[in-house]
CSV table of C-alpha atoms in Angstrom, one decimal:
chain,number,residue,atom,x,y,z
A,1,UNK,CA,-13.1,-9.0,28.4
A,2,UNK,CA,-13.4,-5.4,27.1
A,3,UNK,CA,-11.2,-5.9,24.5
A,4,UNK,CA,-12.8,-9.1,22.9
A,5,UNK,CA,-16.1,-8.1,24.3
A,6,UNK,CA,-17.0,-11.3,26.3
A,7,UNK,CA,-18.6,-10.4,29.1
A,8,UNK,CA,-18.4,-13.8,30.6
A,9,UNK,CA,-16.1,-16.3,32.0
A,10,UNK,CA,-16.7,-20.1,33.1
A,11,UNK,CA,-15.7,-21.5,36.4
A,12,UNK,CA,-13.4,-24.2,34.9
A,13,UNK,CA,-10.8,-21.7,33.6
A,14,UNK,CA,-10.2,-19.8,36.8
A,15,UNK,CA,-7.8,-22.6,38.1
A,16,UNK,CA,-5.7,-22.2,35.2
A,17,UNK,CA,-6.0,-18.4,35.3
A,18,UNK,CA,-4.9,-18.4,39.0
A,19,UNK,CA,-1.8,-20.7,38.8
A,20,UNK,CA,-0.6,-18.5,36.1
A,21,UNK,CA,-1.0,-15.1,37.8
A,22,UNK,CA,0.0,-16.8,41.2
A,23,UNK,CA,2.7,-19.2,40.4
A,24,UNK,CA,3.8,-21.8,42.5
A,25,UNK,CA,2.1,-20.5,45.6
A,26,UNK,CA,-1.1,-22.3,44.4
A,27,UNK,CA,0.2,-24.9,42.3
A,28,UNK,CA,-1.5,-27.6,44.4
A,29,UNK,CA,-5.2,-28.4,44.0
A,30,UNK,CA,-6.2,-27.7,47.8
A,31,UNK,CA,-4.5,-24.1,47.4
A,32,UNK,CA,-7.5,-23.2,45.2
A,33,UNK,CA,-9.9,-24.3,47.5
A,34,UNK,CA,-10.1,-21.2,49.2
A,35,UNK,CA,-10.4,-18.7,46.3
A,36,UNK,CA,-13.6,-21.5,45.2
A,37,UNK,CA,-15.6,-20.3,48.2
A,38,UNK,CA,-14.5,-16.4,48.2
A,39,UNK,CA,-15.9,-16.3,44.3
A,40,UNK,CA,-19.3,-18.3,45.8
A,41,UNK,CA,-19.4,-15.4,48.4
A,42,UNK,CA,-18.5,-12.7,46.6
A,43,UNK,CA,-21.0,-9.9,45.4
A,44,UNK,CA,-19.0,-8.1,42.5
A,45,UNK,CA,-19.7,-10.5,39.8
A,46,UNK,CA,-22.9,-12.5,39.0
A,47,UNK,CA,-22.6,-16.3,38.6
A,48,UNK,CA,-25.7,-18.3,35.9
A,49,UNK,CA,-26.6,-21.9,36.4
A,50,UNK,CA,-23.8,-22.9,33.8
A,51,UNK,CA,-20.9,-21.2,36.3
A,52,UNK,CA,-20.8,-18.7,33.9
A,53,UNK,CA,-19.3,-15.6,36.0
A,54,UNK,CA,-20.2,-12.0,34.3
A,55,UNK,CA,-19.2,-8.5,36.6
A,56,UNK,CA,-22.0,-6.9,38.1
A,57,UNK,CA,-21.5,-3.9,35.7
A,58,UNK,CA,-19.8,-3.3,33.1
A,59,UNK,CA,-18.1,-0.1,34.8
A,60,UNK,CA,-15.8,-2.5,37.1
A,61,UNK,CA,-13.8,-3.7,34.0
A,62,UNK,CA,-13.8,-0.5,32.8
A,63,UNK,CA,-12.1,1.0,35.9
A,64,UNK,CA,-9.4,-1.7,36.6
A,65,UNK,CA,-8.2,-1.2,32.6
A,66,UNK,CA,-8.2,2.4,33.0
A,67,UNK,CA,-5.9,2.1,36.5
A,68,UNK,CA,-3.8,-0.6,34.7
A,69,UNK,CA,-3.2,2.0,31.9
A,70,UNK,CA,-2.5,5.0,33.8
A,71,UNK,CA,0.2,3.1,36.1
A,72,UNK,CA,1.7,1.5,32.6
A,73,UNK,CA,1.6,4.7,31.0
A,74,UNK,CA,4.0,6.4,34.4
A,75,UNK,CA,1.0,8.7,34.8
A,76,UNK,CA,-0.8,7.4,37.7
A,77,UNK,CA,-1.6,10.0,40.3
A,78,UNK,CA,0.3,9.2,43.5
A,79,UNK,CA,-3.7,8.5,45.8
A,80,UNK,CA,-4.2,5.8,43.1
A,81,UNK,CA,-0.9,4.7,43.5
A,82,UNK,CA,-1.1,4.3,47.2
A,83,UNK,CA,-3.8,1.6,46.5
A,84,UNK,CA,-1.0,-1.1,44.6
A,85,UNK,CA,1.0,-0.1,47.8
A,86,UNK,CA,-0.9,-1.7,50.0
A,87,UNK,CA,0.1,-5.6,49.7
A,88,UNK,CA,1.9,-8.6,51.8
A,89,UNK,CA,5.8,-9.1,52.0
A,90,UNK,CA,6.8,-5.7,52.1
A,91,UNK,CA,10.1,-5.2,52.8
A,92,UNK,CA,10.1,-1.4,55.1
A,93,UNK,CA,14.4,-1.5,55.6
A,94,UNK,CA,14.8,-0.2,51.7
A,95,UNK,CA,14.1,3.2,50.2
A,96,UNK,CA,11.1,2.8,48.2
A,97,UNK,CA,12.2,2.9,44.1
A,98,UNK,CA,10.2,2.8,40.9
A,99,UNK,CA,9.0,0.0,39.1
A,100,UNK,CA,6.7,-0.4,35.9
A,101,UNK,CA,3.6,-2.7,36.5
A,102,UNK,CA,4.6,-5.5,35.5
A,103,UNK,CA,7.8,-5.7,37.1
A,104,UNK,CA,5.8,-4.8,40.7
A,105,UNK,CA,3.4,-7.6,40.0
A,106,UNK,CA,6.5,-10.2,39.3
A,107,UNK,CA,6.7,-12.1,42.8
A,108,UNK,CA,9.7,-13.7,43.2
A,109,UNK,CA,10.7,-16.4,45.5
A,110,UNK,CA,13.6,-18.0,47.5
A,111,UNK,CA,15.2,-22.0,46.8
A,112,UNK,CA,12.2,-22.9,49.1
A,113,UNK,CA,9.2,-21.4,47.1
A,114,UNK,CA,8.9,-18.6,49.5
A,115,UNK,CA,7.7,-15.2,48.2
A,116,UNK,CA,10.3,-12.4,49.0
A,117,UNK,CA,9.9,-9.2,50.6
A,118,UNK,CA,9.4,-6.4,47.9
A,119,UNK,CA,10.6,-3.2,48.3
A,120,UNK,CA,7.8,-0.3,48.8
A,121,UNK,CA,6.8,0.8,45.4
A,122,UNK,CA,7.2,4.8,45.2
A,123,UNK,CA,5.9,5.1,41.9
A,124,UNK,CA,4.6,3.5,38.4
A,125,UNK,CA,6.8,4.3,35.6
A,126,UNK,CA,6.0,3.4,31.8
A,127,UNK,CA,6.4,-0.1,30.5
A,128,UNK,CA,8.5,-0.7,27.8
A,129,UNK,CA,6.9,-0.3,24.3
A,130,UNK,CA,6.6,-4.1,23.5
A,131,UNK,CA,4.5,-4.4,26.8
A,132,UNK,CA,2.2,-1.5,26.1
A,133,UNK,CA,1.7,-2.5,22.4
A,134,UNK,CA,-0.8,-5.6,23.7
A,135,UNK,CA,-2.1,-3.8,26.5
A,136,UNK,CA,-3.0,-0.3,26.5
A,137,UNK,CA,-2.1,-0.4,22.6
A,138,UNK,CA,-4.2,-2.8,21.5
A,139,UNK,CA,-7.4,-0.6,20.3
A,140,UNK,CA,-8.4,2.8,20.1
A,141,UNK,CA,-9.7,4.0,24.1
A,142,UNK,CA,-13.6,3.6,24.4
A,143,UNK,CA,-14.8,7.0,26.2
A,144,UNK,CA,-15.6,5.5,29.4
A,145,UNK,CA,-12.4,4.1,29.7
A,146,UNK,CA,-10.8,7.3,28.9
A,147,UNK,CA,-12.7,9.4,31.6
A,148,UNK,CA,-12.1,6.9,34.4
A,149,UNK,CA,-8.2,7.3,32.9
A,150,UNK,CA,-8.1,10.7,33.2
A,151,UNK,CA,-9.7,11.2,36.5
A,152,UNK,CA,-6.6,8.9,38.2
A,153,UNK,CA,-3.9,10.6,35.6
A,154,UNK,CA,-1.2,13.1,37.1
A,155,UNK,CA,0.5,14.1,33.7
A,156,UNK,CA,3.3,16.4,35.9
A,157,UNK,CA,5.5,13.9,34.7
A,158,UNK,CA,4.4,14.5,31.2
A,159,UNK,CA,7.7,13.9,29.7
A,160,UNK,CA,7.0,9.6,30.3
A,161,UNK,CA,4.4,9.6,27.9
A,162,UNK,CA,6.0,12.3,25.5
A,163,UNK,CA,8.9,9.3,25.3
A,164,UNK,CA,6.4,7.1,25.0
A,165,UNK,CA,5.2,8.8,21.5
A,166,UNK,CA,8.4,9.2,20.3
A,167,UNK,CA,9.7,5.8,20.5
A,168,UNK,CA,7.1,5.0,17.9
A,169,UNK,CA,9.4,6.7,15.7
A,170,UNK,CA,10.6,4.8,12.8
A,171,UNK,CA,8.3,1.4,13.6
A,172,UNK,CA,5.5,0.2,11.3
A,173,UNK,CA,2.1,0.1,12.6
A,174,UNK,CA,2.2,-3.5,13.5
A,175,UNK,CA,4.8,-2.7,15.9
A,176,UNK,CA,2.8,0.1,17.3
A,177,UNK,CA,-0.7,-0.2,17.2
A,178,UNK,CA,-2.7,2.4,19.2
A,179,UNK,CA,-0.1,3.4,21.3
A,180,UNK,CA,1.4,6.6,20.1
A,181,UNK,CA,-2.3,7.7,19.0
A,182,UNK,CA,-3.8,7.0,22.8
A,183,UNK,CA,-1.0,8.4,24.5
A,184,UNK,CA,-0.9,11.7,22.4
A,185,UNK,CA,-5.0,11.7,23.2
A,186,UNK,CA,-4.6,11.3,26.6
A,187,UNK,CA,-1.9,14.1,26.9
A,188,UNK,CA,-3.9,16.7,24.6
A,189,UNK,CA,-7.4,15.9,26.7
A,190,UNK,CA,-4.9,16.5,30.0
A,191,UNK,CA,-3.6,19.8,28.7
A,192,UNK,CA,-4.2,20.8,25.1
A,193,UNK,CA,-1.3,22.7,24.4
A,194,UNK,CA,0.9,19.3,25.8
A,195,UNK,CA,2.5,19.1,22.5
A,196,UNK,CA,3.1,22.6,21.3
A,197,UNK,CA,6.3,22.8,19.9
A,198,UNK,CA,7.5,19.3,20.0
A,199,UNK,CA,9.3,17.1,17.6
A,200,UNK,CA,7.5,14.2,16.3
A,201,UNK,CA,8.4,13.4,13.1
A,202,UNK,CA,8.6,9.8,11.9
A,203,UNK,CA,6.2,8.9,14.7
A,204,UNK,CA,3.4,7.0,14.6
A,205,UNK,CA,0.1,8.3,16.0
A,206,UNK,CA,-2.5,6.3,14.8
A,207,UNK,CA,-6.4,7.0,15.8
A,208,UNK,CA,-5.6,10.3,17.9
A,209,UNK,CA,-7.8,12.7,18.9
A,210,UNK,CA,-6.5,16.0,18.0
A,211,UNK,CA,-10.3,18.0,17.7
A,212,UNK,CA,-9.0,20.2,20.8
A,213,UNK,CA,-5.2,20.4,20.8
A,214,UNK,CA,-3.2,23.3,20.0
A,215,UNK,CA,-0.6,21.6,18.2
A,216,UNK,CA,1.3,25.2,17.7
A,217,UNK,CA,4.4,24.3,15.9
A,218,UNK,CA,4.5,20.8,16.3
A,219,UNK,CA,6.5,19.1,13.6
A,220,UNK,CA,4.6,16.2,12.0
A,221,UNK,CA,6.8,15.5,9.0
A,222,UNK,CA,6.5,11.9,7.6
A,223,UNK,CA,4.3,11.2,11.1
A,224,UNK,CA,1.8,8.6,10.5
A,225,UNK,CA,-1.1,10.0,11.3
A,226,UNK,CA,-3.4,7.1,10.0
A,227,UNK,CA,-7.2,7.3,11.4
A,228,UNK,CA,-6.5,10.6,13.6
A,229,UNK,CA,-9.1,13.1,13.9
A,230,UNK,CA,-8.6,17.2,13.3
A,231,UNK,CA,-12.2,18.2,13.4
A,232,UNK,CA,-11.4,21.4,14.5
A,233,UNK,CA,-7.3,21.7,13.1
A,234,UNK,CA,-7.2,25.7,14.2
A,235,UNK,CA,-8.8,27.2,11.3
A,236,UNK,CA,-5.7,25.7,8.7
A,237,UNK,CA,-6.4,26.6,5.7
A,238,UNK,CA,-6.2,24.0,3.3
A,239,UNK,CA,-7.6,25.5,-0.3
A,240,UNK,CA,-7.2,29.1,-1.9
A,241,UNK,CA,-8.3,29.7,-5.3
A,242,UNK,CA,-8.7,33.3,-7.0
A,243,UNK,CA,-11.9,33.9,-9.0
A,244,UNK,CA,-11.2,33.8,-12.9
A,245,UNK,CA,-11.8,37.8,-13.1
A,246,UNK,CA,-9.6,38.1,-10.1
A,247,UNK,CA,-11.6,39.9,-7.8
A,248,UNK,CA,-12.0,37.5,-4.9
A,249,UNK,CA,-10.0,35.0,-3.2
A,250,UNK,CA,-11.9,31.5,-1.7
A,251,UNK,CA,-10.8,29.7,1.0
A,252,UNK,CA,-11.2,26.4,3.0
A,253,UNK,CA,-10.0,25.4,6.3
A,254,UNK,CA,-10.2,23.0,8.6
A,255,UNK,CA,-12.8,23.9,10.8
A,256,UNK,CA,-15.3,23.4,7.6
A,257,UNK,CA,-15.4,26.6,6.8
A,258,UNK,CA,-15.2,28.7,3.4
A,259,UNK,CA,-14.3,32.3,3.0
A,260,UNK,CA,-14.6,34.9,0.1
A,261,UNK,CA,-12.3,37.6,0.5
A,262,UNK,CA,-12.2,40.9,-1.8
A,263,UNK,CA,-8.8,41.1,-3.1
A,264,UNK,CA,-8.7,44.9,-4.0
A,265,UNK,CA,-9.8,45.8,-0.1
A,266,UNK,CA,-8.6,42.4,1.8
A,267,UNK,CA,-12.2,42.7,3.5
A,268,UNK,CA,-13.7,39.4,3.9
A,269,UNK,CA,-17.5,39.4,2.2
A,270,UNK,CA,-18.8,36.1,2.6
A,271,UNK,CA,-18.8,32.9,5.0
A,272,UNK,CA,-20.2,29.5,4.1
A,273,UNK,CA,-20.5,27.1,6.9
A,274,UNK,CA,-22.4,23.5,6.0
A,275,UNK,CA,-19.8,20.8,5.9
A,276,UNK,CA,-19.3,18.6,9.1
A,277,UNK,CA,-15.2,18.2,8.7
A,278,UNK,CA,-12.7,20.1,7.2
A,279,UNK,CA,-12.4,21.7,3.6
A,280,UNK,CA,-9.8,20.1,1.3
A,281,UNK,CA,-10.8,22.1,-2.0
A,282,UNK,CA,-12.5,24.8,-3.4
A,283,UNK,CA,-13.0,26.3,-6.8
A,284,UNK,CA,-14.7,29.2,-8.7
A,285,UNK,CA,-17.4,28.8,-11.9
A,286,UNK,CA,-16.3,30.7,-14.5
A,287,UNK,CA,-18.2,33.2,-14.0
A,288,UNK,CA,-18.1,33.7,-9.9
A,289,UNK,CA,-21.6,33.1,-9.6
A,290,UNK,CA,-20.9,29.6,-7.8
A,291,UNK,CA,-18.3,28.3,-5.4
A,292,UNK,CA,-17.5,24.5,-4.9
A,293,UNK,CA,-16.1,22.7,-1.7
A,294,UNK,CA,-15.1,19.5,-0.9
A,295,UNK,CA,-14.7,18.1,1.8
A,296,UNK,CA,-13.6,14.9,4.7
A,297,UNK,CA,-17.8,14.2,5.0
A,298,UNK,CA,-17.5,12.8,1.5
A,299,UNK,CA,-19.8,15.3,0.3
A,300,UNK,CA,-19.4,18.5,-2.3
A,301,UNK,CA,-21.0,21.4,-1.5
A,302,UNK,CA,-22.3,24.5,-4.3
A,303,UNK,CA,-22.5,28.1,-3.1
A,304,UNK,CA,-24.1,31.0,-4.4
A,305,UNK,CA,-21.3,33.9,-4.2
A,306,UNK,CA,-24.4,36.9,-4.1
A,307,UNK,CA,-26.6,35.5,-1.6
A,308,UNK,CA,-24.3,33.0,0.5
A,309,UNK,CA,-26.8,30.1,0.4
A,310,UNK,CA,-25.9,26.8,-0.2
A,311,UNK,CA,-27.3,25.6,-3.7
A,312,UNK,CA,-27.3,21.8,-3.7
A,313,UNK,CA,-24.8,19.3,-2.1
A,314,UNK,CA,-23.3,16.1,-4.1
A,315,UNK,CA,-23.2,13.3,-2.6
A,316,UNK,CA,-22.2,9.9,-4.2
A,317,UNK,CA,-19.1,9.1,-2.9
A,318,UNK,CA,-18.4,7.2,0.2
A,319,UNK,CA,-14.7,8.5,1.2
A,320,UNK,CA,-13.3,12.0,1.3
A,321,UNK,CA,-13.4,14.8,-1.4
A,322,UNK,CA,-9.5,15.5,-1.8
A,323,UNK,CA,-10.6,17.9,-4.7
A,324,UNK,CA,-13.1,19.8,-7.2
A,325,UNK,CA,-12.6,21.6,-9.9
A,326,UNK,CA,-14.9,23.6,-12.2
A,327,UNK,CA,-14.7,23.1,-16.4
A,328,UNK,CA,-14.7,26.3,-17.8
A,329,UNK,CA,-17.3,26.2,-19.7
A,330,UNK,CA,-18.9,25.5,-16.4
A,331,UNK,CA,-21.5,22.8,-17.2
A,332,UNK,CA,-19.4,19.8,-15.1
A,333,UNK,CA,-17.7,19.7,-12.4
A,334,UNK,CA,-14.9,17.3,-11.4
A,335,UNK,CA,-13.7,15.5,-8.2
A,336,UNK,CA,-11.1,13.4,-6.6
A,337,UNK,CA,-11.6,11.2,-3.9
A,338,UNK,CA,-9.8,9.2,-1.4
A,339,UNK,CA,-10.4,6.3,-2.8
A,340,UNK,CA,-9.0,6.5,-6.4
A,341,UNK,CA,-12.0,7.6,-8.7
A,342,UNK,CA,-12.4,10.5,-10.2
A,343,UNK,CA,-16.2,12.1,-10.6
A,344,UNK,CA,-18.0,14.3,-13.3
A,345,UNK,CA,-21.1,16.4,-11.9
A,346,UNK,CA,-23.6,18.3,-13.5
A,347,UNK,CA,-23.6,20.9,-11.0
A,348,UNK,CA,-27.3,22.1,-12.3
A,349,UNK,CA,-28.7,18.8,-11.5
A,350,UNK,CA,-26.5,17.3,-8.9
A,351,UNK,CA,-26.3,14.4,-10.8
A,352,UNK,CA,-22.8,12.3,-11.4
A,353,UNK,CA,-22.8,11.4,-14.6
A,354,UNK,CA,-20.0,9.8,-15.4
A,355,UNK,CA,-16.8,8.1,-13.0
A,356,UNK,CA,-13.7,7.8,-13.8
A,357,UNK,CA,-11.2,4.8,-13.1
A,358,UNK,CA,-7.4,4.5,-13.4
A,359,UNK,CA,-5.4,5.7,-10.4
A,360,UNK,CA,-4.3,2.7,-8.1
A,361,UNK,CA,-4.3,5.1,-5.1
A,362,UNK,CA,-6.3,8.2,-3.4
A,363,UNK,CA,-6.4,11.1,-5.9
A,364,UNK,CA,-5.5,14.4,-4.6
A,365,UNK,CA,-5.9,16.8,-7.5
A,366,UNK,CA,-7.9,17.5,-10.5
A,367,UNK,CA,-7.5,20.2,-13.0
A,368,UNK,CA,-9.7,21.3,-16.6
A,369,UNK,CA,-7.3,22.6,-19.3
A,370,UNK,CA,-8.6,25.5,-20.1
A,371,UNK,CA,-10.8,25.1,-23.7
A,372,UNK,CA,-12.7,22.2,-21.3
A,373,UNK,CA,-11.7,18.9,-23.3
A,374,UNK,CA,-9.4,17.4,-21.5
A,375,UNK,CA,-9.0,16.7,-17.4
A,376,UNK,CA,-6.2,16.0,-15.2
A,377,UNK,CA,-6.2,14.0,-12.2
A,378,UNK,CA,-2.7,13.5,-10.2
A,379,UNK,CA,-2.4,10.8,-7.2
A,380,UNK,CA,-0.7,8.8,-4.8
A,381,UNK,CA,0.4,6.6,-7.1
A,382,UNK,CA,2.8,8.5,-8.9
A,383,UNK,CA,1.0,9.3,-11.8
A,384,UNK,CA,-0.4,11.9,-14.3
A,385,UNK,CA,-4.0,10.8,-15.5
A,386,UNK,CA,-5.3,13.0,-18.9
A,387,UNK,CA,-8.6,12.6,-19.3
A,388,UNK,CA,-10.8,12.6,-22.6
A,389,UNK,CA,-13.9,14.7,-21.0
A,390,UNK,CA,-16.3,14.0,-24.2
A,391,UNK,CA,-15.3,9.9,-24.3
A,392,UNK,CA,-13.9,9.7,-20.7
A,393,UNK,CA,-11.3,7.6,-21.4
A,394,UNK,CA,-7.6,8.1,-20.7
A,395,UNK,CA,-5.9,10.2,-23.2
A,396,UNK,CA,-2.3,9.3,-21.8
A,397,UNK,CA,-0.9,8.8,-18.5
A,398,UNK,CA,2.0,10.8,-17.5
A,399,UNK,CA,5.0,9.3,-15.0
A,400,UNK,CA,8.1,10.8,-13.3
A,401,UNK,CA,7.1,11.6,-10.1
A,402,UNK,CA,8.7,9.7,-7.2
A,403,UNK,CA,5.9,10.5,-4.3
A,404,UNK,CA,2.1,11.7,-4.4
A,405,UNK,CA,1.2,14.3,-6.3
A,406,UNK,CA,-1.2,17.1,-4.7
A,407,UNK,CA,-1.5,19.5,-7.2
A,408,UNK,CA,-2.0,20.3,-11.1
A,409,UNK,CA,-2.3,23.5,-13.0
A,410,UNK,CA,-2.3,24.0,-17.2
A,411,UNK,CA,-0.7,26.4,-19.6
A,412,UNK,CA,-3.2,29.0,-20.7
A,413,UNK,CA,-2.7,27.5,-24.4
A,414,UNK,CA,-4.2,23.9,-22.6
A,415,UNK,CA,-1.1,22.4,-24.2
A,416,UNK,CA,1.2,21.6,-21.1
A,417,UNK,CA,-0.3,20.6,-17.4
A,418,UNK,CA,2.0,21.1,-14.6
C-alpha cells in the first residue's frame, strides 16, 4: 500500500491474499470463514459500503514496513524481536538459531499437511540481496518510515548492513535499487561516523543521505553515488582560484560557503554565505572587484570583494552550476551546467544572453582564453568544445580523452587550452 500509494483494498481479494500467505492450511472455502468475521469485528481498519477496507491510519502501515525492514536488514533490536517469537508450533527441545524473515515466515508441513514445529527464532539476520531489492529496496525511505525504523534498530551488529552495502559492489542500479543508498542512511542516522574509514568502492549507494555523516576517509572511488545528498560534505572544498593580481585566493566548499583568503598573510578576509548547497566553482573579475559562484541550487551568485555583499544572483538554469568563469575583459561571464549547455551572462545586468549547445553530457568546466574571443567548455562526453564568443558557434571540437573531463586552463599566448 505505501509503496503504490493505495490506501485501499477490496474484500474479494483477501481470499486469494490469504491462501497465498497461508498455504494449504486454508485452501478450503470454509477455512476462510473465520478470518470473514474477525475482519467484520475488527477495529484497525475501516470497511466503506463497496468492502473497500482502508487502515484506520496511515501510521499502522507505516510501522509493520518499518519492523519488516529492520528484521530484513539483521538490525532489529532483540524487544522487537521477541514480538515474531511469539507464534504456534514452536518446537522448545532445539537451541534457538537465526533465520532471515522470510525463511521464519516459510511454514512447512509434514506428508499429511501438518505444519511442523519451528525452532525458537533467536534473531533476524539480513535477507539475501535479491530479496531486499523488492522490499526494503524498492524506493527511497519516506521519514516516517525511517523514524519508526530507527526507534526498533539495534545497529551493534553493524557489520550486517555494512555487508549489505558492499555487496552492491559491482551491480548496475537495476540490480540494486535503493538498497545500498537506505542502508548507508540508516547506518549514518544510527551513528554518523558508521562509515569512517571503510572501503566502498564500486558500490552502489543511490539516494543516501549523507548531510550528517562523517565519512572521514571513506573511499568512494567509482561508487555510484546517483541522487545522494551532501548538504553539509564537512566543509570540502571543491573550487580555489587565485585573483589575476595574485593577491587573494577564493574558495568554495561544500557547506555553500566561499572564502577570500590573503595570500601574502594566509589570514582569511572575507566569507560569503547565500547559496543553499554546496559550491562547485568560483572565479575572480579581472580586476578583483567581483567574485562568482556556482553552485548545486542551480543558481550563480556575484560578490563584491570590498564590502562582502551579494550583488545579483543568476538564475536561468534548472540543473546544477558545475562551473563559471569570468572573460577577461570582464563584460560576460560563462557557465556549465549539469545538463549539457553552456551559458553567457552579462554579469551587470544578470541577464543570459546567449546559450550554448553541443556537448551530449553534463559539462564540468569552462575556461576564456585569455584576449576573450574564444571559450572552452570540457564534459562528460569526452570532448573539447572551442567556442566563437562574438558568433557563438563552435570553432572546433577537440577529442582524445577517454573519460570526463573536469577541468581547462589556456596558454598565456590564448593559442593552446589544456
Amino acid at each position: 500500500m505505501l509503496s503504490t500509494d493505495q490506501m485501499s483494498l477490496n474484500y474479494r481479494l483477501f481470499p486469494d491474499r490469504i491462501r497465498r500467505l497461508f498455504g494449504s492450511v486454508v485452501q478450503e472455502e470454509k477455512d476462510l470463514d473465520h478470518w470473514h468475521y474477525d475482519m467484520m469485528g475488527q477495529t484497525m481498519l475501516i470497511r466503506n459500503a463497496d468492502g473497500d477496507y482502508t487502515p484506520a491510519h496511515r501510521s499502522l502501515l507505516e510501522f509493520f514496513v518499518a519492523y519488516k525492514f529492520a528484521a530484513e536488514l539483521g538490525v532489529l533490536a532483540n524487544d522487537f524481536t521477541d514480538l515474531a517469537r511469539v507464534r504456534f508450533q514452536i518446537n522448545h527441545d532445539v537451541a534457538p538459531v537465526d533465520y532471515s524473515w522470510s525463511s521464519y515466515f516459510s511454514r512447512q508441513v509434514d506428508a499429511a499437511g501438518e505444519i511442523l514445529p519451528t525452532v525458537v527464532l533467536k534473531r533476524f539476520i539480513s535477507e539475501s540481496l535479491e530479496k531486499l531489492r523488492v522490499t526494503f529496496g524498492q524506493a527511497p525511505l519516506t521519514k516516517a518510515v525511517m523514524d519508526l525504523l530507527l526507534g526498533m534498530v539495534d545497529i551493534d551488529p553493524e557489520e550486517s548492513v555494512i555487508k549489505i552495502i558492499e555487496g552492491t559492489r559491482g551491480k548496475s542500479e537495476d540490480e540494486v535499487g535503493y538498497v545500498g543508498g537506505n542502508a548507508a542512511t540508516v547506518l549514518v542516522k544510527v551513528d554518523k561516523a558508521a562509515l569512517d574509514g571503510r572501503d566502498l568502492s564500486g558500490t552502489v549507494i543511490k539516494g543516501a543521505d549523507f548531510t550528517e555523516a562523517s565519512l572521514r576517509h571513506v573511499n568512494l572511488a567509482q561508487a555510484n553515488l546517483v541522487d545522494s545528498i551532501f548538504t553539509k560534505l564537512f566543509g570540502a572544498i571543491f573550487s580555489v582560484v587565485y585573483s589575476f593580481d595574485s593577491q587573494f585566493v577564493a574558495t568554495g566548499d561544500g557547506e555553500g560557503i566561499i572564502r577570500i583568503w590573503k595570500v601574502a598573510t594566509g589570514e582569511e578576509i572575507l566569507t560569503f554565505s547565500g547559496h543553499t548547497n554546496a559550491i562547485l566553482s568560483v572565479d575572480f573579475s579581472h580586476d578583483s572587484n567581483k567574485v562568482a559562484s556556482s553552485s548545486h541550487d542551480r543558481t550563480i551568485r556575484l560578490w563584491d570583494t570590498c564590502t562582502g555583499k551579494c550583488l545579483t544572483i543568476l538564475q536561468g538554469h534548472n540543473s546544477s552550476v558545475n562551473s563559471v568563469s569570468f572573460c577577461p575583459q570582464g563584460k560576460i561571464l560563462a557557465s556549465g551546467t549539469l545538463n549539457e549547455s553552456v551559458g553567457l551572462w552579462c554579469p551587470f545586468t544578470g541577464e543570459c544572453w546567449k546559450t550554448l549547445q553541443g556537448h551530449t553530457k553534463s559539462v564540468s568546466a569552462v575556461a576564456f582564453s585569455p584576449d576573450g574571443k574564444t571559450l572552452a567548455s570540457g564534459a562528460d562526453d569526452q570532448t573539447v568544445i572551442l567556442w566563437d564568443i562574438n558568433s557563438g558557434k563552435c570553432r572546433k571540437i577537440l577529442q582524445g580523452h577517454s573519460l570526463w573531463i573536469r577541468s581547462i586552463a589556456f596558454s598565456l599566448d590564448s593559442i593552446n587550452a589544456y
